[in-house]
Each structure stands twice: as C-alpha cells, then as structure tokens.
mmCIF file of C-alpha atoms in Angstrom:
data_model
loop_
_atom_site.group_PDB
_atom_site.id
_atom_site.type_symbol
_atom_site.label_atom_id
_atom_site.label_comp_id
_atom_site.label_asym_id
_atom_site.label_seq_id
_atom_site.Cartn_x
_atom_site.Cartn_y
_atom_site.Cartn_z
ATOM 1 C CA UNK A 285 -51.890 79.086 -30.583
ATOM 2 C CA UNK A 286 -51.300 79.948 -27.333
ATOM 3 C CA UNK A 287 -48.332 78.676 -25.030
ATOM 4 C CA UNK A 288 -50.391 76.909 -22.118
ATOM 5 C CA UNK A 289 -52.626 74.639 -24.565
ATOM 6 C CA UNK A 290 -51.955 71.516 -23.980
ATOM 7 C CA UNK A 291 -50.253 69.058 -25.948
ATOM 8 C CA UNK A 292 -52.305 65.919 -27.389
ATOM 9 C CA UNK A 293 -50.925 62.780 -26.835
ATOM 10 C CA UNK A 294 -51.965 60.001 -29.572
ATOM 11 C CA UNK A 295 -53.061 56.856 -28.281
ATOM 12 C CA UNK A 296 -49.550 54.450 -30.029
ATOM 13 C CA UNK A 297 -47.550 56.839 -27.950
ATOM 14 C CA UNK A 298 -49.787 56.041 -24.938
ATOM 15 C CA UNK A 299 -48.931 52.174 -25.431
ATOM 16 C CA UNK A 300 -45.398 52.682 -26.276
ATOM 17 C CA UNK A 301 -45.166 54.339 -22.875
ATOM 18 C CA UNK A 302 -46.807 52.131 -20.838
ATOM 19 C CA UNK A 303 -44.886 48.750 -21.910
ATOM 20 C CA UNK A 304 -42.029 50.670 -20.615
ATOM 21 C CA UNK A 305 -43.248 51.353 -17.768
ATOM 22 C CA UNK A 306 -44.215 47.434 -17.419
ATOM 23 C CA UNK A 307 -40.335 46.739 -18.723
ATOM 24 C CA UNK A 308 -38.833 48.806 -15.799
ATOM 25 C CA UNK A 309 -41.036 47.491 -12.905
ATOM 26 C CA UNK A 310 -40.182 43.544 -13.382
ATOM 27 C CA UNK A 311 -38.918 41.618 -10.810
ATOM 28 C CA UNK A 312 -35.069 42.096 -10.597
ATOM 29 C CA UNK A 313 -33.330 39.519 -8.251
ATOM 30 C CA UNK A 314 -32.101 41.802 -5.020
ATOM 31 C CA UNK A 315 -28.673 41.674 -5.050
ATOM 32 C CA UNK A 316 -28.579 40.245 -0.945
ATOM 33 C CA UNK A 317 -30.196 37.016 -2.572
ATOM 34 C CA UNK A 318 -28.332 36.671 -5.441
ATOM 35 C CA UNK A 319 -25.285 36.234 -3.456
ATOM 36 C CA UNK A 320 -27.307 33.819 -1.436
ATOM 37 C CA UNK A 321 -27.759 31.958 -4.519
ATOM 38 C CA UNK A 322 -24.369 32.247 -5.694
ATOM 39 C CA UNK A 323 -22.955 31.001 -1.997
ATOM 40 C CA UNK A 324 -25.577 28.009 -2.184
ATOM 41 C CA UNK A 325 -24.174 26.678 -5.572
ATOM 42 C CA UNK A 326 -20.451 26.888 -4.218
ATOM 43 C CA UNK A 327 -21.895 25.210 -1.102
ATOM 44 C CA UNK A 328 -23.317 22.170 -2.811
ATOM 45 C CA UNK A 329 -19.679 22.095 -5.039
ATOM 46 C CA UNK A 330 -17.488 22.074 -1.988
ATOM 47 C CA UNK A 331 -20.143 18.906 -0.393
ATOM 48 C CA UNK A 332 -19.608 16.885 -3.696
ATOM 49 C CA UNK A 333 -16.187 16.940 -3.786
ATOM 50 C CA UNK A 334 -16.091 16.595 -0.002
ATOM 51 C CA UNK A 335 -18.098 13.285 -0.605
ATOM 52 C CA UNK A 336 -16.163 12.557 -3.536
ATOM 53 C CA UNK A 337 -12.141 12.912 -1.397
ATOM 54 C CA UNK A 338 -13.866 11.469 1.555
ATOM 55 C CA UNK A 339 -13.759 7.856 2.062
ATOM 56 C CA UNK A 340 -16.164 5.492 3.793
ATOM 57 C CA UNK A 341 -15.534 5.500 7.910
ATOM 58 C CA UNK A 342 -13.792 1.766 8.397
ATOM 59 C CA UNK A 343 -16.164 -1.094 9.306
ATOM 60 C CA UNK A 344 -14.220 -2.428 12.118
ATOM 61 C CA UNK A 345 -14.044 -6.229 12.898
ATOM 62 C CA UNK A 346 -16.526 -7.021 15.986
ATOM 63 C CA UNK A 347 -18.353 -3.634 15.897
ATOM 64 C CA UNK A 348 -21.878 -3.706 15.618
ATOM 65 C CA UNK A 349 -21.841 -3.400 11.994
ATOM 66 C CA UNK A 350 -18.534 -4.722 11.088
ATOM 67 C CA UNK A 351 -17.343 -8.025 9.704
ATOM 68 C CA UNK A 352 -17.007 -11.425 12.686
ATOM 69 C CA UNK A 353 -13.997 -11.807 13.998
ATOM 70 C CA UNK A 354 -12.381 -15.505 13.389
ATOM 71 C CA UNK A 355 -8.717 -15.172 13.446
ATOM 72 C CA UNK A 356 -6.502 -15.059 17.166
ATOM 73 C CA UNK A 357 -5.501 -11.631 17.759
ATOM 74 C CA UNK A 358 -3.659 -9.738 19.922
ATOM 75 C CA UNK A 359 -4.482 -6.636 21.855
ATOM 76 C CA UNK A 360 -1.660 -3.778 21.000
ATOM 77 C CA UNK A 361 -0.773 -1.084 23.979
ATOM 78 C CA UNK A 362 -2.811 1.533 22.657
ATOM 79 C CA UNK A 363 -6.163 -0.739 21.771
ATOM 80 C CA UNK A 364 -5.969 -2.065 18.241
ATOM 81 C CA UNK A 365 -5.788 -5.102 17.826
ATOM 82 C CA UNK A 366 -3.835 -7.248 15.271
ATOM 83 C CA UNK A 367 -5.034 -10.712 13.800
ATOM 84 C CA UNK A 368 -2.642 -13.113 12.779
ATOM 85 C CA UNK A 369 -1.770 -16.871 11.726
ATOM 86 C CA UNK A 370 0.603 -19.440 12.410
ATOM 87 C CA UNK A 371 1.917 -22.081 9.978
ATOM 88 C CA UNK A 372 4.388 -24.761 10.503
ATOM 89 C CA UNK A 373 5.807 -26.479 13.074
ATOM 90 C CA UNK A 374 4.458 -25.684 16.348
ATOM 91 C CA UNK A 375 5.692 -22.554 18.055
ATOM 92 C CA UNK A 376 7.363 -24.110 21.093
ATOM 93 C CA UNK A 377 9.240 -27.127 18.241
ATOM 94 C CA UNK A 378 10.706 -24.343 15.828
ATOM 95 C CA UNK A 379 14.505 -23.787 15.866
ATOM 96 C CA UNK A 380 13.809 -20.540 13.582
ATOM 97 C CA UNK A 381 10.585 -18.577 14.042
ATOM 98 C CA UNK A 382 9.492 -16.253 11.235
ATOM 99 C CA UNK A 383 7.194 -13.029 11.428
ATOM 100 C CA UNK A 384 5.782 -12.459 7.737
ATOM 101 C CA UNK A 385 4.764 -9.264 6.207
ATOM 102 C CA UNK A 386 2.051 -10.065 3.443
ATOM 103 C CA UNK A 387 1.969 -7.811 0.805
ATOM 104 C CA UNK A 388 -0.556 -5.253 -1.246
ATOM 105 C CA UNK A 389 -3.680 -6.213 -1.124
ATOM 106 C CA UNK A 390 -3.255 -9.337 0.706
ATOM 107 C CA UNK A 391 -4.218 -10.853 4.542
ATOM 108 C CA UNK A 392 -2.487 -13.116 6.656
ATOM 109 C CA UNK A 393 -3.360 -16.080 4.473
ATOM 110 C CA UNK A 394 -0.742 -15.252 1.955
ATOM 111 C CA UNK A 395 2.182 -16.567 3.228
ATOM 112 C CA UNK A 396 4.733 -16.234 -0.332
ATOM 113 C CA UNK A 397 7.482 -19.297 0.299
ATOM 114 C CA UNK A 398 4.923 -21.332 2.272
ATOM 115 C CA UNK A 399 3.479 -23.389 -0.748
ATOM 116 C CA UNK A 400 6.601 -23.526 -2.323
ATOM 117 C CA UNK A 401 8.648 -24.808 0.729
ATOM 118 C CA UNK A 402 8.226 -28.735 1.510
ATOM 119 C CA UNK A 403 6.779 -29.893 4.335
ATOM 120 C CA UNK A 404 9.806 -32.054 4.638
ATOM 121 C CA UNK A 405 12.289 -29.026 4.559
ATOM 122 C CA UNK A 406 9.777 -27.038 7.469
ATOM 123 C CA UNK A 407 10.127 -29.852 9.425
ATOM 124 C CA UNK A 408 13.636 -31.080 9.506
ATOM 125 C CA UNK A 409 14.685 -27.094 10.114
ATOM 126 C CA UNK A 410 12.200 -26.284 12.533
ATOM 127 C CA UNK A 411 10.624 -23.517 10.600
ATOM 128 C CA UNK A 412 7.419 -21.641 12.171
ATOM 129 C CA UNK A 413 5.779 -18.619 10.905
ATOM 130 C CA UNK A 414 3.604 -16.166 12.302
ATOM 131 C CA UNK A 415 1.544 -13.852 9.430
ATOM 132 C CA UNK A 416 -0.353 -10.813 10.241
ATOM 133 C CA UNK A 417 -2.942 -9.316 9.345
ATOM 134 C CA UNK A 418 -0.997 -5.787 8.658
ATOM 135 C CA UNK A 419 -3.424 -2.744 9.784
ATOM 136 C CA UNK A 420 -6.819 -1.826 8.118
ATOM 137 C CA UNK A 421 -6.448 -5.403 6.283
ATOM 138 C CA UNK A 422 -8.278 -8.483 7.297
ATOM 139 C CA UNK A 423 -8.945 -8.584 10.643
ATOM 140 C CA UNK A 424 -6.575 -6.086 12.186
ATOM 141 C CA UNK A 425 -7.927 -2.503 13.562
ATOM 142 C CA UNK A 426 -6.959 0.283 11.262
ATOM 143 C CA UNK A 427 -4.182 2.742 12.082
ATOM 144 C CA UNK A 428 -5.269 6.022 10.538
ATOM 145 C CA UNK A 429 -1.523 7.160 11.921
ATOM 146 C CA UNK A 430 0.372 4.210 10.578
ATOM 147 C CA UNK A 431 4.065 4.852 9.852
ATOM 148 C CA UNK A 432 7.050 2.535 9.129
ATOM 149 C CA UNK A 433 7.739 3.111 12.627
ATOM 150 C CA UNK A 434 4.197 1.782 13.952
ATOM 151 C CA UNK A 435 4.250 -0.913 12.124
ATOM 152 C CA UNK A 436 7.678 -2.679 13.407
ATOM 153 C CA UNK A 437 6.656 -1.573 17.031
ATOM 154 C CA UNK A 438 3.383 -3.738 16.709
ATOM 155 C CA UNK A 439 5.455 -6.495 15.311
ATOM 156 C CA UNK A 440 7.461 -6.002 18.232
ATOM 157 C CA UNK A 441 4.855 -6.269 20.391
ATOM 158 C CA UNK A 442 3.677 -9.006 19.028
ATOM 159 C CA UNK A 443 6.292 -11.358 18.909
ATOM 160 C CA UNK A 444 6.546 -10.438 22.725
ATOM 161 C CA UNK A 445 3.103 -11.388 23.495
ATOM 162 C CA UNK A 446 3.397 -14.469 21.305
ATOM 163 C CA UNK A 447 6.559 -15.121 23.344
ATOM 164 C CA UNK A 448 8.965 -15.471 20.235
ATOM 165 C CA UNK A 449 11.856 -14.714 22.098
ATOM 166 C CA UNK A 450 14.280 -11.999 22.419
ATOM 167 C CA UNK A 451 15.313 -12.531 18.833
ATOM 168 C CA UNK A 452 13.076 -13.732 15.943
ATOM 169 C CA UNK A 453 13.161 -13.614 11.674
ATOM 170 C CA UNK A 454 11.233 -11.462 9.801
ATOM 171 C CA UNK A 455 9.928 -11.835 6.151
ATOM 172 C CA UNK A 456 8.087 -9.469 3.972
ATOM 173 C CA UNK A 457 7.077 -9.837 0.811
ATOM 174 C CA UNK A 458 6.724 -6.551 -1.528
ATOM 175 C CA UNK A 459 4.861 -3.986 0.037
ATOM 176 C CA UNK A 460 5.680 -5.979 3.462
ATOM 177 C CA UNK A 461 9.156 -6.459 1.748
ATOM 178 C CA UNK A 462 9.237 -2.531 2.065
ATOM 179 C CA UNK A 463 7.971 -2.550 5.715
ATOM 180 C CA UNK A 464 11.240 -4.829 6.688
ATOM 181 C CA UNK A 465 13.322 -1.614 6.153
ATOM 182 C CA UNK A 466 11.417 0.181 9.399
ATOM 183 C CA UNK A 467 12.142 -3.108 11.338
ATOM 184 C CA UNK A 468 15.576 -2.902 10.804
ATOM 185 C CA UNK A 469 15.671 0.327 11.388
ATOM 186 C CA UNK A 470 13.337 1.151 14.548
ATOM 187 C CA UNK A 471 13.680 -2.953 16.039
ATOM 188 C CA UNK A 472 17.187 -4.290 14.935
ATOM 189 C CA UNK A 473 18.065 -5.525 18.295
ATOM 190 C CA UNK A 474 15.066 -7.575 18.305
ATOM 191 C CA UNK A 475 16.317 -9.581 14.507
ATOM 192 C CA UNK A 476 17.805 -12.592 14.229
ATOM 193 C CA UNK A 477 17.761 -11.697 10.195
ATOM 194 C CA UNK A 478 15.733 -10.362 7.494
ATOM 195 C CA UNK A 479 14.487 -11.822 4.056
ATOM 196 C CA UNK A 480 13.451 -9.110 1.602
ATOM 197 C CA UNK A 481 11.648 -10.608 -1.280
ATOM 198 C CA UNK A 482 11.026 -8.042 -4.196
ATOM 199 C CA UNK A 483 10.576 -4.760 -1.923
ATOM 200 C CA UNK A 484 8.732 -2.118 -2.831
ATOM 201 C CA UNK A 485 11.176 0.793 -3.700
ATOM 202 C CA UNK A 486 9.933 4.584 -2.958
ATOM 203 C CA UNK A 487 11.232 6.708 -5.851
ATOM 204 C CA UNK A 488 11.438 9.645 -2.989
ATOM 205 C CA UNK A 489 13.811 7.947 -0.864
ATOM 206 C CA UNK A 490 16.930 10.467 -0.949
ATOM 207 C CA UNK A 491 19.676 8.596 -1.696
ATOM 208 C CA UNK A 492 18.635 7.955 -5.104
ATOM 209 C CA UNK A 493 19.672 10.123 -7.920
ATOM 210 C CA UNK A 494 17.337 11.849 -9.757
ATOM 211 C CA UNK A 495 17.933 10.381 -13.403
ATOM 212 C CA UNK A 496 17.933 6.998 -12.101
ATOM 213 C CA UNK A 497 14.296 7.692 -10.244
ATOM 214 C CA UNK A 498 13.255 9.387 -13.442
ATOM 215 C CA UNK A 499 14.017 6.684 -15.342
ATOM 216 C CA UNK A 500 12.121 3.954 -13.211
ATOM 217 C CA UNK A 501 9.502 6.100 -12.778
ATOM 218 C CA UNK A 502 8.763 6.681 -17.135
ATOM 219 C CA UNK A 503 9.055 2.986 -17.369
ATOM 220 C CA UNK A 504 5.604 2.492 -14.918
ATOM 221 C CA UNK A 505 2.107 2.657 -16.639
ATOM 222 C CA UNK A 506 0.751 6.183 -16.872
ATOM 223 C CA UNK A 507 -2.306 5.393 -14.519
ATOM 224 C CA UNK A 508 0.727 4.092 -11.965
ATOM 225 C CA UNK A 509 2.607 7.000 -12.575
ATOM 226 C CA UNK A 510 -0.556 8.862 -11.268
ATOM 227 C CA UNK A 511 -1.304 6.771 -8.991
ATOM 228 C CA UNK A 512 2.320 7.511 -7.280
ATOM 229 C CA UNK A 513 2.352 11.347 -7.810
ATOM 230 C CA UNK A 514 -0.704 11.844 -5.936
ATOM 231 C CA UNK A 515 -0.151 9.507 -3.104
ATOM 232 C CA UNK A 516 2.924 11.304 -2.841
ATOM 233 C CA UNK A 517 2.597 15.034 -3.182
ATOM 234 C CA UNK A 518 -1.636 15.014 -2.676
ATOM 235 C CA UNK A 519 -2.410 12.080 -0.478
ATOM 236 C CA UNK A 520 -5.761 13.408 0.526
ATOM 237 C CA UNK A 521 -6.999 13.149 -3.125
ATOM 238 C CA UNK A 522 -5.665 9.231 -2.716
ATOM 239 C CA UNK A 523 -9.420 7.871 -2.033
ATOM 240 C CA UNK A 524 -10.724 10.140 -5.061
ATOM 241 C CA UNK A 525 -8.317 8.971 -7.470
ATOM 242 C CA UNK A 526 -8.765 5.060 -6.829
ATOM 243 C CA UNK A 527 -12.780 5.446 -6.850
ATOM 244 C CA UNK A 528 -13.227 7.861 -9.711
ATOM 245 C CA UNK A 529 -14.157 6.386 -13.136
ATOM 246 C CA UNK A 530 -13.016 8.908 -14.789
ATOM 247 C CA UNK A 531 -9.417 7.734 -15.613
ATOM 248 C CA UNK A 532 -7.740 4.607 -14.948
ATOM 249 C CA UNK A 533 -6.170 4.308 -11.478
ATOM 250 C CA UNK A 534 -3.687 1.718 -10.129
ATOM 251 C CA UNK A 535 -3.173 -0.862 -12.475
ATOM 252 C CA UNK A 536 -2.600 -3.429 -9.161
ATOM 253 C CA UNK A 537 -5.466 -1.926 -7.481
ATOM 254 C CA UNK A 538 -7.738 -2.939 -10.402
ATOM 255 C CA UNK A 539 -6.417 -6.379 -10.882
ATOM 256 C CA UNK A 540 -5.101 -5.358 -14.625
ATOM 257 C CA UNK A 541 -3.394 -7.469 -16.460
ATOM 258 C CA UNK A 542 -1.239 -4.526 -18.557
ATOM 259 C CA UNK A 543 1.520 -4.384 -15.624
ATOM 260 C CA UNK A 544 2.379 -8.519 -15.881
ATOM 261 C CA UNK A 545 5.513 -9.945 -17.811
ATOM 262 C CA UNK A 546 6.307 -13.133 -19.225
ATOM 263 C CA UNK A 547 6.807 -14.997 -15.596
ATOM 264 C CA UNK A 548 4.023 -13.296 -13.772
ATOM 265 C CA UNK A 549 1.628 -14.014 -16.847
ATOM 266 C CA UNK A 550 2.336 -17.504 -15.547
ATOM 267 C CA UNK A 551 2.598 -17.540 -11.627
ATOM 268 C CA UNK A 552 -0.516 -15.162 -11.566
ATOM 269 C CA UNK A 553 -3.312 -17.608 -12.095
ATOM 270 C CA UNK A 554 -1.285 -19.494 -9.255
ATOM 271 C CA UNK A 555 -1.406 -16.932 -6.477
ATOM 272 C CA UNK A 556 -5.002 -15.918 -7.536
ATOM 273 C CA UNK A 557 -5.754 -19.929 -7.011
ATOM 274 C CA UNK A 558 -4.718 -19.368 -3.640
ATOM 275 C CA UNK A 559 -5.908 -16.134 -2.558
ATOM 276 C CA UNK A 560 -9.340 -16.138 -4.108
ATOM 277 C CA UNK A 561 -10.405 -18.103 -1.455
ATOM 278 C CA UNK A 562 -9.568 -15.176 1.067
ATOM 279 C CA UNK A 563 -10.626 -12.564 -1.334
ATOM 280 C CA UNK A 564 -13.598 -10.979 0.647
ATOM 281 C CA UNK A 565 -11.404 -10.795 3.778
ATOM 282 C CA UNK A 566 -8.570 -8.403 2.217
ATOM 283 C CA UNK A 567 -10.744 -5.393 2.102
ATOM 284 C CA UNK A 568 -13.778 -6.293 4.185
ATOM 285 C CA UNK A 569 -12.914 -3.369 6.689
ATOM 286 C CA UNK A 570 -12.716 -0.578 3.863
ATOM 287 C CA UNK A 571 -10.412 0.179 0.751
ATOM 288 C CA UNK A 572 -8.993 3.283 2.395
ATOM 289 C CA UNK A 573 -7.407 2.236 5.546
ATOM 290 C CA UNK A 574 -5.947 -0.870 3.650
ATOM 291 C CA UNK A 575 -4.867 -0.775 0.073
ATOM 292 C CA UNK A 576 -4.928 3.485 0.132
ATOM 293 C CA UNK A 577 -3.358 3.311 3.376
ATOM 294 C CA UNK A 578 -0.181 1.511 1.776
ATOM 295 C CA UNK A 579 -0.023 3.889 -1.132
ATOM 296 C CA UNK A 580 0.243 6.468 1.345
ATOM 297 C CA UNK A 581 2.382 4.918 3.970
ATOM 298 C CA UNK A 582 4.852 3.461 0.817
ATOM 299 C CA UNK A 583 5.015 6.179 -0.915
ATOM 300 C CA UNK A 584 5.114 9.362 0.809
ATOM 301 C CA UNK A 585 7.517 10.875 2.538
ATOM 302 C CA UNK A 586 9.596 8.800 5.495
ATOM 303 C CA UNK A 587 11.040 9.965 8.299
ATOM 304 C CA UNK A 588 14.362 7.765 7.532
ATOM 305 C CA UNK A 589 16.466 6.597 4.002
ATOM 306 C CA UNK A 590 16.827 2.550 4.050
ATOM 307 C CA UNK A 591 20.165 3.353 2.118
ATOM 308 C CA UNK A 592 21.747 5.182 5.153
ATOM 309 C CA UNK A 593 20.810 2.199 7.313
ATOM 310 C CA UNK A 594 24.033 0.626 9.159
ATOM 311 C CA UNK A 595 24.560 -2.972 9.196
ATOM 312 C CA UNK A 596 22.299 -4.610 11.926
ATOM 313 C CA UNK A 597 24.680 -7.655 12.146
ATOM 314 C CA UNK A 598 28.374 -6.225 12.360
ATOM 315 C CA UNK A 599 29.883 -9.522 13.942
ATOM 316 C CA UNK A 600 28.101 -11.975 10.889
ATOM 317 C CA UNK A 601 25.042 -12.873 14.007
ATOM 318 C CA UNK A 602 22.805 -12.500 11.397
ATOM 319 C CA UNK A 603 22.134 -11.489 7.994
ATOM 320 C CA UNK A 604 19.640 -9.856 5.733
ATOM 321 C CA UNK A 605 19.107 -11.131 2.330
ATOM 322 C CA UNK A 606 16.901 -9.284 -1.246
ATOM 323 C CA UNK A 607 15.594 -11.224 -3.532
ATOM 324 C CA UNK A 608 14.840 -9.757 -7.007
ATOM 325 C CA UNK A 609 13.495 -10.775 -10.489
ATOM 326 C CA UNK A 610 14.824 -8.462 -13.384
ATOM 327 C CA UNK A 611 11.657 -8.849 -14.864
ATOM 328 C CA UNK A 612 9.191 -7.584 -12.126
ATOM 329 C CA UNK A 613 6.952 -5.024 -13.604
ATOM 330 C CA UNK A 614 5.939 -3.480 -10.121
ATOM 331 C CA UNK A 615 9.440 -2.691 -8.794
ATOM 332 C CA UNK A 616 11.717 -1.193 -10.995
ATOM 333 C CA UNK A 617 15.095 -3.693 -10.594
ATOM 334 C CA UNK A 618 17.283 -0.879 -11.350
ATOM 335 C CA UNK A 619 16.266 0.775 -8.177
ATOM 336 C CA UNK A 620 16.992 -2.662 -6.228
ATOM 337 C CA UNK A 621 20.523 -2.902 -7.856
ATOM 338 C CA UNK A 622 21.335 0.300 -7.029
ATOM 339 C CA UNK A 623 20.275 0.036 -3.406
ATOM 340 C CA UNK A 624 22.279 -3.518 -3.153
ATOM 341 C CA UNK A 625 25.204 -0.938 -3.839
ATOM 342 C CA UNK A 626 24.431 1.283 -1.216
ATOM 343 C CA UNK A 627 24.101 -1.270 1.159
ATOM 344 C CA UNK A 628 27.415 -4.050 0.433
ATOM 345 C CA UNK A 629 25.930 -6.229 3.723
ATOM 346 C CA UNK A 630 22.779 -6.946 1.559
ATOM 347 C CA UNK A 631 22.889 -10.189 0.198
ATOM 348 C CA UNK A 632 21.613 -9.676 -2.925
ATOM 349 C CA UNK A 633 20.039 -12.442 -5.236
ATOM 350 C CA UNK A 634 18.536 -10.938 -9.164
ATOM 351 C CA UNK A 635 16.860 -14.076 -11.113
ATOM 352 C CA UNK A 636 16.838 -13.603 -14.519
ATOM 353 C CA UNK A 637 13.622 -13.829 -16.060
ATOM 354 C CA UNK A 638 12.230 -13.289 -12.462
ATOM 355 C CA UNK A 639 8.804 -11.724 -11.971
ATOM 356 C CA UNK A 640 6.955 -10.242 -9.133
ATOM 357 C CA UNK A 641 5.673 -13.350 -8.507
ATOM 358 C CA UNK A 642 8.322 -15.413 -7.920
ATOM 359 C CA UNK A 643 8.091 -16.826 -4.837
ATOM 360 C CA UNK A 644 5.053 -18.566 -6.230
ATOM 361 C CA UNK A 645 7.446 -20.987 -8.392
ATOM 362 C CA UNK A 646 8.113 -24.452 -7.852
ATOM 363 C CA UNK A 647 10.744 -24.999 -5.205
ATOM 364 C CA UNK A 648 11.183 -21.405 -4.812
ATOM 365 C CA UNK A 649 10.966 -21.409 -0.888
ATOM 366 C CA UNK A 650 13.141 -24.338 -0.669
ATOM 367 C CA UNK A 651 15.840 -22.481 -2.334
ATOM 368 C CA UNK A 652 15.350 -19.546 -0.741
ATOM 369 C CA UNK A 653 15.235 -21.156 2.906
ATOM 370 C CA UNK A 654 18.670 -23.098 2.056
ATOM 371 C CA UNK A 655 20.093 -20.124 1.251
ATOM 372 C CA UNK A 656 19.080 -17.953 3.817
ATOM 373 C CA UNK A 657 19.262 -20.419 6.850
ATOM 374 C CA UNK A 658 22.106 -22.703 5.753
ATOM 375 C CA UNK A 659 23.998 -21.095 3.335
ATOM 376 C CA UNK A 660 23.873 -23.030 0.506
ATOM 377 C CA UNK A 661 24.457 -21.190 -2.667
ATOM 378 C CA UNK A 662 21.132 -20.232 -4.872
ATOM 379 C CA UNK A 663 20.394 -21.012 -7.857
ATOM 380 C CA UNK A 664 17.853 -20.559 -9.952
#
C-alpha cells in the first residue's frame, strides 16, 4: 500500500474523540472570579461576626426613640447626665448625708440598708441618702469611657450640685461596693467615711498572690470563670459572650439560681420582691453600656491597686468600714480577708453564714448604721 493513503477512521473512534473535545471546552470558573467568590464568602464571615461582637447603639433616655425620662437628674460638665433619688430625711434636716452606689444590675431604686433600717433610727440620726442611677443604667447617659476614676468625679460633681457639702458619706453595695475604692482613691478629701458592703474583688488587682487568686477563681462556676477571662483579657468579645446561646454565660447575668447559698436562697425572693417592680428600668437603655459595661470596668485592668491605698482618715476624722458574709457565692471571702490585711484601717466585719444578700436581713441596716455612725459594737 502506498505511504500517502490515507488512514480510515471508524466511526466509535469518531465519538470517543468528540466527547473529549466537549470535556475540554466546559465552562471552567476564571480564576479573577473565583477569588471574587472566595473574598465574598470571607466578606459575609467577617459581617456576621461583626454583628454578632457588636452590640446594639444605647437607647438614650429623652432621645427620640429612647425610654421618658422621670427621675431628677443632673447635668455633668461634659453633657451626660445622671438620674438619681433621695430617701430619708430631707436633705437640708440630715446630720449625715449618704451617696449610694447600687450594685450589678440594679438602678437607683435599690437602696441595700434602706428597708432594713427603721424609720425611727433614720430619723433620730438624721440619715439622708442620695442613689444614682450609675452610667448606662436607668436613667443616666452612658459613659462608653467609664473608669473608676469617672465614676467618683461624677459623684463628686454631684454631691456639689446637690449642695451636700464639702464632706459627705458614701455607700456602695457590691459592684458599687467596688466603685468606693476609686472614691477613696481619686475624691478622699471630699469623704466624711466609707461603708463597703460585700465589694466586688478583681482577681487582677496586683497585690494579690497568685495561688490565693487561683484559688478564688476555681471555686466560681465555669460559665463565671468565662465570663471573667474574657471581660478581662478580650473585652470586645464581652457583648458576644453574654448574647450567644451557645454556652452558658454569667450565672448573675442570667438570674441563675446555681451561684446562691444557704442565706441568699433565702434573702433572694426578698430583694427580687423589691426590685421587680423596677425591673424594666435597669436595662431599658441597652445591656452593653450597663451590665457589660461593669464586667468591663470591674474587671479589667485599673489604673490603681485598692491595697496600696493610704489611710484617708489619719487623725480618726473618719473611717471606712467592709462588711462581708463568709458565705457569699459572688465574692470570694478569702480575697476580702486578705485585703482587710493589707489595709489594718479597714474595719472589717465577716458574718458567719453571711450571703451576698445580706443587707436584705432583718435589722441588718440598723446594725450596720450603729456601728458605722455611733460605734456600737456589731453583732450579728
């Protein structure tokens, strides 16, 4: 045969040929757009958990939007404004004017002592107390910047515009417990003296030592122990980790039950009897510039130790006084005991079988004002 005849080509082979033609020419993504695609799905990644870390802006009392404004409230130098009540005698009777902290998740309604002091006992020692509305709570303006320092310069201002005098009391109950220690820090000149009832304690604070931190720290719930860590080391994940469903969160936060002992079992329904009435008021601006606020603020990292605080009152003027239940499941009474250490002005008063909620007992603020204002010894 000769060499130029051409070669037959059968009519499978034809087929074959063409489906691979068909295979090479489909429709590969270019590679421009699949890096389009591949920047799209990041995009809409990074916008959930933007929306997921990012809280709510505040609803601010009076704004268009916002929740009425019903309590008095003064106008701070820099515009906020702080809201604030005033129980027992009037202010221009009292012999010994009061400026109360509230505490977590609380407004100016919860006033711990006032049920439990006699109106016999507020009377005959001319007691009058001014509560506040701390920032982001109630009806004061938030303070995205708030500090322990911030805080006792607007109860400074305060007391000035609510002419208090050049001296006044303060009182602070837990987390407002905790804020007492920038008062007498940043506003001592301005104290007549200082009740402490069952402070918050930051496990960062320097002065502890580590094992005694470490231990305090084991003994909280797990979901606390979270809670803490972030506020602490990743506060901008603070707002995540109290909305997300995902894991339990703060066990106060949440209203569970799992953090109470034996005492607090029992004064709970009391204080919830009181403060259910106020409920909607507590958060009504937002849960981030209020109860994540103080998670923040309390637990991360301050500019000053309360245990390298110098006596306010060297010449016995005044005095500044802790009470403490060795049964409180929110503040770790070995952290408490050692601070009363640190600090040998403290007057320092553990109740055994004391809970969180103490104040809430029967008598308690009648003891407590005896004690503080005329000395007498207390006793459970």
């Amino acid at each position: 045969m000769a060499g130029g005849a051409t070669r037959k080509i059968s009519a499978a082979s034809a087929r074959a040929h063409t489906r691979k033609a068909k295979q090479k020419t489909s429709f590969p993504l270019p590679s421009g757009m699949m890096r389009n695609m591949v920047a799209l799905f990041g995009i809409v990644i990074l916008a959930l958990i933007y929306r997921a870390i990012m809280p709510l802006p505040p609803k601010i009392c009076g704004s268009p939007n916002g929740p009425l404004i019903t309590a008095p409230r003064v106008k701070l130098s820099d515009g906020r404004y702080l809201a604030y009540k005033e129980n027992g005698v009037p202010r221009d009777q009292a012999k010994h004017k009061f400026v109360f902290i509230h505490g977590f998740d609380c407004v100016r309604h919860d006033v711990a002592l006032l049920t439990t002091t006699s109106p016999e006992l507020m009377q005959s020692l001319g007691i009058y107390i001014v509560s506040i509305d701390r920032p982001g709570y109630g009806e004061s303006d938030p303070h995205p910047k708030r500090t322990p320092k911030t805080l006792a310069l607007d109860i400074e201002e305060l007391a000035d515009q609510l002419e208090l005098g050049s001296k006044f009391y303060v009182m602070g109950f837990s987390m407002g417990g905790q804020a007492v220690w920038g008062l007498l820090k940043y506003i001592p000149h301005r104290l007549a003296g200082a009740i402490l009832l069952t402070p918050v304690t930051n496990y960062w604070w320097g002065s502890f030592p580590a094992n005694l931190t470490k231990q305090a720290y084991y003994e909280q719930l797990v979901q606390d122990q979270w809670t803490l860590r972030i506020a602490h080391y990743f506060p901008w994940l603070t707002y995540w980790w109290n909305t997300q469903k995902l894991f339990p969160s703060s066990s106060v936060a949440t209203f569970s039950e799992d953090i109470l002992l034996e005492q607090d079992r029992v004064l709970m329904p009391i204080f919830d009897s009181y403060q259910n009435k106020y409920r909607d008021l507590v958060r009504q601006q937002g849960e981030y510039e209020s109860i994540h606020r103080d998670l923040m603020v309390g637990f991360g990292t301050w500019e000053f130790d309360p245990m390298e605080l110098e006596n306010p009152f060297p010449n016995g003027e005044g005095s500044v006084h802790i009470w403490q239940g060795d049964e409180d499941g929110h503040v770790p009474v070995i952290l408490q005991r050692f601070i009363a250490k640190k600090l040998p002005w403290i007057h320092y008063h553990e109740m055994k079988g004391g809970g969180h909620m103490f104040p809430w007992a029967e008598g308690m603020g009648d003891k407590v004002m005896k004690t503080f204002l005329l000395g007498e010894p207390f006793v459970m």
